[in-house]
Each structure stands twice: as structure tokens, then as C-alpha cells.
Amino acid sequence: MVWMLFASFILWPTATVAEGSVDDSDARRIMERVDARDDGDRSILDLEMILIDSRDSRRVRRLRSYGRDEGRDEYSIMFFVSPADVASTGFLTYDYADPERDDDQWLYLPALDRIKRLAASDKSGSFMGSDFSYSDMSRRPLDHNAYRLMQETELRGHRVWQIEAVPTTDRERDETGYERSILFVRQDNHVVVRSVHWLAKGSRAKYFDVKSLELIDGIWVPTEMSMTTREGRATIHRTILLVREARFDQDLDDDLFSLRRLEKGL
């Protein structure tokens, strides 16, 4: 999952795309460092997802996620563990380094006992009722956005670069649903610790924030993240994602990242 400072100011949604959204060589070099950052291999993560509606009503879901590098490509598979109404739901992603090749994503729904292959038009949709989309669950090709370095500033005591990203292709805009994004990248470790994404449809925006970042086995891991959907000043919905445990360099079955295993479950 890939993708700023709001402690002292808030950016409100606007449908206007910023002028001058041409690729900036400094911003591009920073994003290349973000893309090249070591995010670990052969990982097992235990996660808690908290869905919070506008009335502060909360639903908690627990998941286990596995990841493995396949050359320059990345495979990941995720299973919902609880509660019962979503248990055994699985999500498999093949994330390709080639920017010309669409990522493959499949969702297994146990209630239907069927695997659904996600079309490009499905990827901007909500991931299991959360504020994250299916496209948020995979890396986005660097070449599909133009970047501009807006300023250097500080966030929670750390120097950050503030970078604007604007899709350069209709495909990228359709798959992410984002018209424009602003990213805050920590200068000491190249982790995107905050971002805002203006949605291409409607007048909503999504606000991503990393509240906790830990160094685990030499890998920087966001251990508390939130994504908030807002319309104007009103919060529509919020999702908190907690990493309860993270392990790397684990022995993983060769067939773990397969459709057969997606259907079989844990």
C-alpha cells in the first residue's frame, strides 16, 4: 500500500486540478526513492481494521496478510479472520513492476463460494466497506503520474517533502478514482506518512495519515494508519488500520499466492 502535514492547516476538497502539473525532476527523484524503499519480503502481518461511520458506530475486522517478492513483481494475499460474516473472505493481488501491465486482483467471497476477478473499472471501489479502495492495496506505477515538489516542511517533528501527484493517463484516473493527490514524504526514511486524494467523481476527498511508524527487523512499518472520507468539512466515514504483529523473512508455502489457496483459505 502505497501513499502529508495537516496538524497546522487543512486542505479542503476542490475539483480544480492544479496548474503546472508537469513532471518535476526533483519530485520525481524523491518518488523513485519512495518506490525503491525496502518494504520487506516474505512477510506475515496480523491486522485489525476498524470501520467508523458518521455516528461513531464501529465495526472491527481482523485479518492476516502475506507478501512475497517475485523478482521485481510483488504478490500478496489477505484473509479475513473475524467476525463471522466476513471470515474466510480472501483478496489476492499480483502487483507487476511493468507499468504497461495491469495488476491482477481477485476477491473470494465465501457466501457466494466464488472467486471474482476485479476489472480495472472495479478498482476504485471500496475495499470491503472500508475507506481504502482496491487500487490503494497495490503500488501505483510511477510513470502514471506527474509530480511537483510543492515545499519542504515539518510533520510531527520530522522533515518532509510535500509533493503533488496528478494522473497522466485516463486509465490511472479511472483505476484509482483520484483526480489529484498531495503526498507528504519523510526525508529520513522515504515513507509517505500523510496524503490527500481528491476524488474524480463528486466533491469528496480522502485523507490518509500514518499515526504510528515503527522500525521492525530493519523495515519501516506503518503500524497505525487511518483513511478518512470527507465532503467539505463533514466526515462521511473513517477506517483505522492497525498492524498488531509484523514478521519478515518467513517460510511461506510456494502455492500460497494462488487462486486455489484463495478459495481454500487459511
Short mmCIF file of C-alpha atoms in Angstrom, two decimals:
data_model
loop_
_atom_site.label_atom_id
_atom_site.label_comp_id
_atom_site.label_asym_id
_atom_site.label_seq_id
_atom_site.Cartn_x
_atom_site.Cartn_y
_atom_site.Cartn_z
CA MET A 1 0.00 0.00 0.00
CA VAL A 2 1.35 2.90 -1.09
CA TRP A 3 0.79 6.94 -0.41
CA MET A 4 1.35 14.70 4.23
CA LEU A 5 1.05 17.85 7.07
CA PHE A 6 -2.31 18.78 8.42
CA ALA A 7 -1.54 19.48 12.03
CA SER A 8 -1.39 23.17 11.36
CA PHE A 9 -3.61 23.52 8.33
CA ILE A 10 -6.33 21.64 6.46
CA LEU A 11 -6.78 21.33 2.72
CA TRP A 12 -10.40 21.24 1.67
CA PRO A 13 -11.63 19.41 -1.41
CA THR A 14 -11.76 21.19 -4.73
CA ALA A 15 -12.46 19.86 -8.16
CA THR A 16 -9.82 22.07 -9.71
CA VAL A 17 -6.67 20.38 -10.90
CA ALA A 18 -3.60 22.42 -10.01
CA GLU A 19 -1.99 24.33 -12.78
CA GLY A 20 1.51 23.47 -13.85
CA SER A 21 1.17 19.74 -13.14
CA VAL A 22 4.21 18.81 -15.16
CA ASP A 23 6.79 16.32 -14.03
CA ASP A 24 9.38 17.94 -11.81
CA SER A 25 12.78 16.21 -11.75
CA ASP A 26 13.34 16.77 -8.01
CA ALA A 27 9.89 15.44 -7.14
CA ARG A 28 10.37 12.51 -9.49
CA ARG A 29 13.67 11.58 -7.83
CA ILE A 30 12.01 11.65 -4.40
CA MET A 31 9.19 9.40 -5.61
CA GLU A 32 11.73 7.00 -7.08
CA ARG A 33 13.28 6.72 -3.60
CA VAL A 34 9.79 6.07 -2.16
CA ASP A 35 9.26 3.35 -4.75
CA ALA A 36 12.68 1.79 -4.09
CA ARG A 37 12.33 1.76 -0.30
CA ASP A 38 12.78 -1.66 1.30
CA ASP A 39 9.32 -2.70 2.50
CA GLY A 40 10.31 -6.24 3.40
CA ASP A 41 9.88 -9.64 1.81
CA ARG A 42 8.16 -12.90 2.75
CA SER A 43 6.05 -11.03 5.28
CA ILE A 44 3.21 -12.03 7.60
CA LEU A 45 1.09 -9.24 9.07
CA ASP A 46 -1.75 -9.52 11.59
CA LEU A 47 -4.08 -6.59 11.13
CA GLU A 48 -7.14 -5.01 12.74
CA MET A 49 -9.45 -2.91 10.60
CA ILE A 50 -11.90 -0.57 12.38
CA LEU A 51 -14.76 0.88 10.32
CA ILE A 52 -16.28 4.05 11.83
CA ASP A 53 -19.42 5.69 10.44
CA SER A 54 -20.59 9.30 10.81
CA ARG A 55 -22.37 8.38 14.09
CA ASP A 56 -19.11 6.91 15.51
CA SER A 57 -20.57 3.40 15.31
CA ARG A 58 -17.65 0.95 15.00
CA ARG A 59 -17.15 -2.43 13.39
CA VAL A 60 -13.91 -4.38 13.92
CA ARG A 61 -12.45 -6.85 11.45
CA ARG A 62 -9.30 -8.93 11.90
CA LEU A 63 -7.12 -10.04 9.00
CA ARG A 64 -3.92 -11.85 8.20
CA SER A 65 -1.82 -10.77 5.20
CA TYR A 66 1.10 -12.44 3.45
CA GLY A 67 3.51 -10.87 0.96
CA ARG A 68 6.33 -12.07 -1.26
CA ASP A 69 8.54 -10.54 -3.94
CA GLU A 70 8.67 -12.36 -7.26
CA GLY A 71 11.62 -10.72 -8.96
CA ARG A 72 10.51 -7.10 -9.42
CA ASP A 73 6.84 -8.08 -9.01
CA GLU A 74 5.05 -8.33 -5.65
CA TYR A 75 2.43 -10.90 -4.67
CA SER A 76 0.15 -10.53 -1.67
CA ILE A 77 -2.78 -12.47 -0.24
CA MET A 78 -5.05 -11.43 2.61
CA PHE A 79 -7.68 -13.35 4.58
CA PHE A 80 -10.34 -12.01 6.91
CA VAL A 81 -10.29 -13.95 10.18
CA SER A 82 -13.27 -12.39 12.00
CA PRO A 83 -16.10 -11.55 12.55
CA ALA A 84 -18.12 -14.48 11.22
CA ASP A 85 -19.90 -12.53 8.50
CA VAL A 86 -16.63 -11.82 6.65
CA ALA A 87 -14.41 -14.70 7.88
CA SER A 88 -12.60 -16.58 5.08
CA THR A 89 -13.05 -13.71 2.61
CA GLY A 90 -9.80 -13.53 0.68
CA PHE A 91 -8.02 -11.00 -1.54
CA LEU A 92 -5.15 -11.88 -3.87
CA THR A 93 -3.00 -9.31 -5.74
CA TYR A 94 -0.29 -9.71 -8.34
CA ASP A 95 1.42 -6.32 -8.47
CA TYR A 96 3.53 -6.03 -11.62
CA ALA A 97 6.57 -3.76 -11.95
CA ASP A 98 5.90 -3.32 -15.69
CA PRO A 99 3.84 -0.07 -15.92
CA GLU A 100 2.22 -1.30 -19.14
CA ARG A 101 0.77 -4.35 -17.44
CA ASP A 102 -2.40 -4.10 -15.34
CA ASP A 103 -2.16 -5.58 -11.86
CA ASP A 104 -4.28 -8.68 -11.30
CA GLN A 105 -6.63 -8.77 -8.31
CA TRP A 106 -9.11 -11.44 -7.22
CA LEU A 107 -11.66 -11.45 -4.39
CA TYR A 108 -13.08 -14.62 -2.86
CA LEU A 109 -16.48 -14.29 -1.22
CA PRO A 110 -17.34 -17.41 0.85
CA ALA A 111 -21.07 -16.60 0.97
CA LEU A 112 -21.15 -16.96 -2.81
CA ASP A 113 -18.38 -19.58 -2.89
CA ARG A 114 -16.96 -17.80 -5.89
CA ILE A 115 -13.80 -16.00 -6.95
CA LYS A 116 -14.28 -12.66 -8.68
CA ARG A 117 -11.53 -11.22 -10.84
CA LEU A 118 -11.59 -7.44 -10.44
CA ALA A 119 -11.84 -5.47 -13.65
CA ALA A 120 -9.99 -2.17 -13.98
CA SER A 121 -13.33 -0.36 -13.53
CA ASP A 122 -13.82 -2.07 -10.13
CA LYS A 123 -10.52 -0.96 -8.60
CA SER A 124 -11.62 2.48 -7.41
CA GLY A 125 -14.39 0.83 -5.37
CA SER A 126 -14.40 0.41 -1.60
CA PHE A 127 -12.30 -2.45 -0.24
CA MET A 128 -14.67 -4.46 1.95
CA GLY A 129 -16.67 -1.46 3.14
CA SER A 130 -13.56 0.50 4.16
CA ASP A 131 -12.29 3.91 3.02
CA PHE A 132 -9.44 2.20 1.19
CA SER A 133 -10.03 1.25 -2.43
CA TYR A 134 -8.82 -1.88 -4.18
CA SER A 135 -6.27 0.27 -6.02
CA ASP A 136 -4.97 1.57 -2.65
CA MET A 137 -3.96 -2.01 -1.90
CA SER A 138 -1.32 -2.10 -4.63
CA ARG A 139 1.60 0.07 -5.75
CA ARG A 140 0.84 2.63 -8.45
CA PRO A 141 3.24 2.89 -11.41
CA LEU A 142 5.43 5.98 -11.09
CA ASP A 143 5.03 6.75 -14.79
CA HIS A 144 1.24 7.10 -14.46
CA ASN A 145 1.50 10.37 -12.52
CA ALA A 146 3.26 13.71 -12.93
CA TYR A 147 4.91 15.04 -9.77
CA ARG A 148 5.65 18.53 -8.46
CA LEU A 149 7.63 19.43 -5.35
CA MET A 150 5.46 21.98 -3.52
CA GLN A 151 7.60 22.68 -0.46
CA GLU A 152 9.65 21.23 2.36
CA THR A 153 8.01 21.37 5.76
CA GLU A 154 7.76 19.51 9.07
CA LEU A 155 5.30 16.92 10.31
CA ARG A 156 5.32 15.54 13.86
CA GLY A 157 8.93 16.60 14.34
CA HIS A 158 10.22 15.18 11.05
CA ARG A 159 11.26 17.00 7.87
CA VAL A 160 9.00 16.06 4.93
CA TRP A 161 8.67 16.84 1.25
CA GLN A 162 5.18 17.91 0.13
CA ILE A 163 4.58 16.60 -3.38
CA GLU A 164 1.62 16.94 -5.75
CA ALA A 165 0.75 13.95 -7.95
CA VAL A 166 -1.62 14.25 -10.92
CA PRO A 167 -2.58 11.29 -13.15
CA THR A 168 -1.17 11.48 -16.67
CA THR A 169 -3.45 8.82 -18.11
CA ASP A 170 -7.21 8.21 -18.12
CA ARG A 171 -6.51 4.65 -17.06
CA GLU A 172 -4.74 5.77 -13.87
CA ARG A 173 -7.57 8.23 -13.10
CA ASP A 174 -10.22 5.55 -13.68
CA GLU A 175 -8.46 2.85 -11.64
CA THR A 176 -7.64 4.99 -8.60
CA GLY A 177 -10.62 7.34 -8.81
CA TYR A 178 -8.21 10.16 -7.91
CA GLU A 179 -8.08 13.47 -9.77
CA ARG A 180 -5.18 14.84 -7.76
CA SER A 181 -3.17 13.87 -4.70
CA ILE A 182 -0.79 15.57 -2.29
CA LEU A 183 1.76 13.40 -0.52
CA PHE A 184 4.00 14.05 2.48
CA VAL A 185 7.22 12.02 2.34
CA ARG A 186 9.52 11.77 5.36
CA GLN A 187 13.04 12.81 4.35
CA ASP A 188 14.87 10.38 6.65
CA ASN A 189 13.21 7.16 5.51
CA HIS A 190 11.13 7.98 2.36
CA VAL A 191 7.84 6.78 3.87
CA VAL A 192 4.64 8.53 2.74
CA VAL A 193 3.21 9.48 6.13
CA ARG A 194 0.23 11.57 5.06
CA SER A 195 -1.71 12.18 1.85
CA VAL A 196 -4.87 13.74 0.50
CA HIS A 197 -6.67 12.40 -2.57
CA TRP A 198 -9.35 14.40 -4.39
CA LEU A 199 -11.87 12.08 -6.00
CA ALA A 200 -12.56 12.41 -9.70
CA LYS A 201 -16.30 11.97 -9.16
CA GLY A 202 -18.30 14.07 -6.71
CA SER A 203 -16.88 16.55 -4.22
CA ARG A 204 -15.28 14.21 -1.73
CA ALA A 205 -11.67 13.75 -0.70
CA LYS A 206 -9.83 11.04 1.22
CA TYR A 207 -7.25 11.83 3.92
CA PHE A 208 -4.60 9.23 4.73
CA ASP A 209 -2.49 9.53 7.89
CA VAL A 210 0.20 7.37 9.48
CA LYS A 211 -0.09 7.92 13.23
CA SER A 212 2.48 5.31 14.22
CA LEU A 213 5.59 4.18 12.32
CA GLU A 214 7.92 1.53 13.76
CA LEU A 215 11.24 0.03 12.68
CA ILE A 216 10.69 -3.74 12.75
CA ASP A 217 13.54 -6.04 11.70
CA GLY A 218 15.12 -3.09 9.85
CA ILE A 219 11.89 -2.32 7.92
CA TRP A 220 9.83 0.84 8.49
CA VAL A 221 6.28 -0.37 9.10
CA PRO A 222 3.25 1.94 9.49
CA THR A 223 1.55 0.30 12.49
CA GLU A 224 -1.40 2.69 12.81
CA MET A 225 -2.98 4.27 9.73
CA SER A 226 -6.26 5.93 9.02
CA MET A 227 -8.15 6.85 5.87
CA THR A 228 -10.98 9.39 6.27
CA THR A 229 -13.55 10.28 3.61
CA ARG A 230 -14.82 13.84 3.83
CA GLU A 231 -17.24 16.01 1.93
CA GLY A 232 -16.48 19.63 2.70
CA ARG A 233 -15.92 19.75 6.47
CA ALA A 234 -18.15 16.74 7.15
CA THR A 235 -16.62 13.34 7.87
CA ILE A 236 -18.54 10.69 5.95
CA HIS A 237 -16.65 7.62 7.12
CA ARG A 238 -13.28 6.62 8.60
CA THR A 239 -11.16 3.48 8.62
CA ILE A 240 -8.34 2.76 11.08
CA LEU A 241 -5.86 0.04 10.18
CA LEU A 242 -3.66 -1.35 12.96
CA VAL A 243 -0.72 -3.71 12.45
CA ARG A 244 -0.76 -5.91 15.56
CA GLU A 245 2.23 -8.03 14.51
CA ALA A 246 4.69 -7.91 11.59
CA ARG A 247 7.22 -10.58 10.68
CA PHE A 248 9.59 -10.73 7.73
CA ASP A 249 11.73 -13.37 6.01
CA GLN A 250 9.26 -16.10 6.92
CA ASP A 251 8.94 -19.50 5.28
CA LEU A 252 5.89 -19.30 3.03
CA ASP A 253 4.32 -22.13 1.03
CA ASP A 254 5.06 -22.00 -2.68
CA ASP A 255 1.35 -22.27 -3.53
CA LEU A 256 0.21 -19.61 -1.02
CA PHE A 257 -0.29 -16.93 -3.70
CA SER A 258 -2.66 -18.93 -5.89
CA LEU A 259 -6.36 -18.98 -6.74
CA ARG A 260 -6.63 -22.44 -5.23
CA ARG A 261 -5.31 -21.14 -1.87
CA LEU A 262 -7.52 -18.05 -2.10
CA GLU A 263 -10.55 -20.32 -2.24
CA LYS A 264 -9.25 -22.75 0.38
CA GLY A 265 -8.42 -20.02 2.94
CA LEU A 266 -6.03 -20.21 5.93
#
